[in-house]
PDB file of C-alpha atoms in Angstrom:
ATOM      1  CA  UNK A   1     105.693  47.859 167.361  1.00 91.00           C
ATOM      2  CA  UNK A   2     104.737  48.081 163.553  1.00 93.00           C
ATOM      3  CA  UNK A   3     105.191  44.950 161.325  1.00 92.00           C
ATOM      4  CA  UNK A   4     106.975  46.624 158.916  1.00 92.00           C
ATOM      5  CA  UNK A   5     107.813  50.001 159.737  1.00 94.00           C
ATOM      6  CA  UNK A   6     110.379  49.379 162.340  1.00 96.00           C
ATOM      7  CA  UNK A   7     114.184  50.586 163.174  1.00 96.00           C
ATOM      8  CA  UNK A   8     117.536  48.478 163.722  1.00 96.00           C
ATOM      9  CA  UNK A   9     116.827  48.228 167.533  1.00 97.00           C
ATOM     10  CA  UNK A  10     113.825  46.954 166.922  1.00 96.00           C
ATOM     11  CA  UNK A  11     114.958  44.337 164.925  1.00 95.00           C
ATOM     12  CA  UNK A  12     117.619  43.130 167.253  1.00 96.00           C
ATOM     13  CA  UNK A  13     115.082  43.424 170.031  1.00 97.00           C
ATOM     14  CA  UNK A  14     112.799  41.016 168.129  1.00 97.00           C
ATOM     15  CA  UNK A  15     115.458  38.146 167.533  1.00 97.00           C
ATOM     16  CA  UNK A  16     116.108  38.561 170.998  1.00 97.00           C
ATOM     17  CA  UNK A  17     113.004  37.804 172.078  1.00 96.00           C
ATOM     18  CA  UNK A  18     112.635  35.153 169.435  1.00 96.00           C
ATOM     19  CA  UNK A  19     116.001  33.394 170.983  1.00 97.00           C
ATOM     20  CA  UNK A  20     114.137  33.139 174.573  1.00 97.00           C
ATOM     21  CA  UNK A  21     112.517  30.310 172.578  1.00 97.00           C
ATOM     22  CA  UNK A  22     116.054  28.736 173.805  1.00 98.00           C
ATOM     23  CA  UNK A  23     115.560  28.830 177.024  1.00 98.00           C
ATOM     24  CA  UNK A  24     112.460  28.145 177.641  1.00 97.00           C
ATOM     25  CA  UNK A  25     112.699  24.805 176.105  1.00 98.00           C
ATOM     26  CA  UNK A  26     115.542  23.884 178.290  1.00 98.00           C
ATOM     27  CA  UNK A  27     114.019  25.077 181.599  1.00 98.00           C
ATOM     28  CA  UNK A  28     111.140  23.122 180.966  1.00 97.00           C
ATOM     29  CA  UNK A  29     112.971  20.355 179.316  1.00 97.00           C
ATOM     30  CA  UNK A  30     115.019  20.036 182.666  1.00 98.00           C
ATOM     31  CA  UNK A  31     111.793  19.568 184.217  1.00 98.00           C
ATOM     32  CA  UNK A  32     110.357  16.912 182.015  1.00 97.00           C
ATOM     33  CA  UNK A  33     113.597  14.941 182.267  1.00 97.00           C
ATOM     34  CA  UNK A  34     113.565  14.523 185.974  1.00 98.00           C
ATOM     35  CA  UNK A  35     110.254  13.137 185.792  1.00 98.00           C
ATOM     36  CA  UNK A  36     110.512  11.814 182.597  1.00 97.00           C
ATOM     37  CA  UNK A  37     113.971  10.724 181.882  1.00 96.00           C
ATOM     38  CA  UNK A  38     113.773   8.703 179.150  1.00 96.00           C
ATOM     39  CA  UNK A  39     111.602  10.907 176.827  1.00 94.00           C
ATOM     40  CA  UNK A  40     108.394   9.075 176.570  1.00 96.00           C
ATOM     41  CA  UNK A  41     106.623  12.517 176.424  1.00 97.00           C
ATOM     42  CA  UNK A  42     107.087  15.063 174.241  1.00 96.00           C
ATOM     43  CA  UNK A  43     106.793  18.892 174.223  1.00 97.00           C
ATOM     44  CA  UNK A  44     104.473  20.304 172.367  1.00 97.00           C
ATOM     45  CA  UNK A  45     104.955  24.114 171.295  1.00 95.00           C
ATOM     46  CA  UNK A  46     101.637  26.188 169.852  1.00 91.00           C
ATOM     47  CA  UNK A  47     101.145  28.391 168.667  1.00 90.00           C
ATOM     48  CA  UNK A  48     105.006  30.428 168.319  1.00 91.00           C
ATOM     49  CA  UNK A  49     105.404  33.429 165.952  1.00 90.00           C
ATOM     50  CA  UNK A  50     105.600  37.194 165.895  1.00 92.00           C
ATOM     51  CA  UNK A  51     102.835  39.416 166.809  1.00 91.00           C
ATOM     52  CA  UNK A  52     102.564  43.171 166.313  1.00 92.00           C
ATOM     53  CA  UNK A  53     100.651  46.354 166.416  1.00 91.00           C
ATOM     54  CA  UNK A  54      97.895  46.134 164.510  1.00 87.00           C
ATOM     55  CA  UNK A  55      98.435  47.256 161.205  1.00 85.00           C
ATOM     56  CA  UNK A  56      96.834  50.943 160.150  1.00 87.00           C
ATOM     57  CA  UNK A  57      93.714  51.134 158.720  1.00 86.00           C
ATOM     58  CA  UNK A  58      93.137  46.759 159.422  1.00 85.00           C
ATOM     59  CA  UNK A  59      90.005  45.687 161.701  1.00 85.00           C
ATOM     60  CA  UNK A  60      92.351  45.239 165.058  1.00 85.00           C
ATOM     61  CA  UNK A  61      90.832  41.877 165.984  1.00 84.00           C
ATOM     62  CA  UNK A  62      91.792  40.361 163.116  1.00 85.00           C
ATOM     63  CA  UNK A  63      95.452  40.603 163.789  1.00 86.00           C
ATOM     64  CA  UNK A  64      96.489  41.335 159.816  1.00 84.00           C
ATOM     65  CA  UNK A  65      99.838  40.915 159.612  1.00 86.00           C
ATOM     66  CA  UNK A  66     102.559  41.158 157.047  1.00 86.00           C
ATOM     67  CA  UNK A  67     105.761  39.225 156.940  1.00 89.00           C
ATOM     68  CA  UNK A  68     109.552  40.830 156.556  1.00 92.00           C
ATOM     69  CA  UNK A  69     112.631  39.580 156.396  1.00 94.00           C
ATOM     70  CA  UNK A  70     112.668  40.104 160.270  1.00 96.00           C
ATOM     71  CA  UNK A  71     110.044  37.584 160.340  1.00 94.00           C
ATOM     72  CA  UNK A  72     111.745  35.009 158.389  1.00 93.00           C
ATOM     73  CA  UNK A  73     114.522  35.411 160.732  1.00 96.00           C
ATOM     74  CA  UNK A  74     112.729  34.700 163.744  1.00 96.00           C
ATOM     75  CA  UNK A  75     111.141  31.779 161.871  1.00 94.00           C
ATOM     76  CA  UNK A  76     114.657  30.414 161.173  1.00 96.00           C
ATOM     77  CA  UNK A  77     115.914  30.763 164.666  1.00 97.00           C
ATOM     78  CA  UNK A  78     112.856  28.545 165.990  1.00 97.00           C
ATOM     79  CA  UNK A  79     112.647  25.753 163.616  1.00 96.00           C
ATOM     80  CA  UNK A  80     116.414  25.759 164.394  1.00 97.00           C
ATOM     81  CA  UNK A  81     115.823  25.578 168.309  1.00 98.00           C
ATOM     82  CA  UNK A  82     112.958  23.507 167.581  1.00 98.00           C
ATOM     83  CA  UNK A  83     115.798  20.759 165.959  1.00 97.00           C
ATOM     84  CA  UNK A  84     118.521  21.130 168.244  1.00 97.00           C
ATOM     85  CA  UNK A  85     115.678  19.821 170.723  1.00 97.00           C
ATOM     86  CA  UNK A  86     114.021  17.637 168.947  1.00 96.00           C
ATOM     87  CA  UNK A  87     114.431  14.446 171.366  1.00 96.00           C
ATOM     88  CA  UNK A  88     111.989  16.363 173.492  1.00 97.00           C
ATOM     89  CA  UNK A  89     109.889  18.693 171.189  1.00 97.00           C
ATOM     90  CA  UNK A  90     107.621  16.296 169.221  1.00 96.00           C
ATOM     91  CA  UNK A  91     105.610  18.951 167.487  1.00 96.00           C
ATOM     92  CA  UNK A  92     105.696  22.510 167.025  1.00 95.00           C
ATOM     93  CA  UNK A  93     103.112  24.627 165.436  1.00 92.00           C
ATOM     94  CA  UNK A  94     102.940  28.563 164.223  1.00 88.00           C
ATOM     95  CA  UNK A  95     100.170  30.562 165.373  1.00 85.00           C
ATOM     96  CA  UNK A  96      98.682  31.090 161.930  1.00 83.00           C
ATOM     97  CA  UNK A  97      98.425  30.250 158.155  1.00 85.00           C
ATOM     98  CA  UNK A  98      96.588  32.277 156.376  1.00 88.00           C
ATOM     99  CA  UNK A  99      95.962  36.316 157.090  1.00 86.00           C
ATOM    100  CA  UNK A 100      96.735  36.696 160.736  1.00 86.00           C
ATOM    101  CA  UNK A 101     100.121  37.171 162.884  1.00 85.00           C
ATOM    102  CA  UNK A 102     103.355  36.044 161.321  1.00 83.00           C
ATOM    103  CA  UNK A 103     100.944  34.287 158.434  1.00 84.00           C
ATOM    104  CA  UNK A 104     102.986  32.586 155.273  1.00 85.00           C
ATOM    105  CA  UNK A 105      99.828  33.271 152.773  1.00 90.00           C
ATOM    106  CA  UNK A 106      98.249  37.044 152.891  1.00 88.00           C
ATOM    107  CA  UNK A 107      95.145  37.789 150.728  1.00 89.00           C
ATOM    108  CA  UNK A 108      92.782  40.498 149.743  1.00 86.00           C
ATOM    109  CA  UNK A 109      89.772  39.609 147.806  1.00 91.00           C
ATOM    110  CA  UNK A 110      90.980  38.117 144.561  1.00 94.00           C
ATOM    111  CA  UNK A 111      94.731  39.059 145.625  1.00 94.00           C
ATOM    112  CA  UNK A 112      97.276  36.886 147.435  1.00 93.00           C
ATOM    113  CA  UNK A 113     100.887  36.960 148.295  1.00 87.00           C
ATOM    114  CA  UNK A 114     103.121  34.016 149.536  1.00 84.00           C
TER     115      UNK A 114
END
């Protein structure tokens, strides 16, 4: 859906996805531990983050993207999975910076928001 123009269910639906995060680090966590009990090897998670429609009237491949409050959210929830499993999850990185996907800095020619 849209990145900003979205209703309640879509909301929940995003944190919901967002909390599979969960699971997916313990599934594969169980793995590593049975060959790797003692946590010599870390997981490594890249590139995490929301990604939506493109946004109206934005070159599609560029993946332009502005943040909401929803996004924060779903930012929260992983850096908080991200530390409840941090004996296994050594580094964890979001998919952008800088004008694409769930980005933290958005800019326009001379124009920029944080």
């Amino acid at each position: 859906g849209s990145a900003t123009d979205f209703d309640e269910d879509e909301w929940f639906t995003t944190l919901k996805k967002a909390y599979e995060m969960e699971q997916l680090v313990m599934d594969h966590g169980k793995i590593m531990d049975h060959y790797d009990p003692d946590k010599r090897i870390g997981m490594i998670i890249d590139e995490w983050g929301t990604w939506y429609d493109p946004e109206p009237g934005t070159n599609p491949g560029f993946l332009y993207q502005q943040n909401t409050l929803r996004d924060a959210l779903v930012c929260a929830l992983h850096f908080h999975i991200f530390h409840r499993h941090c004996q296994r999850i050594h580094m964890a990185n979001i998919a952008q910076t800088v004008n694409v996907l769930q980005a933290m800095v958005l800019t326009k020619d001379e124009k920029m928001i944080l």
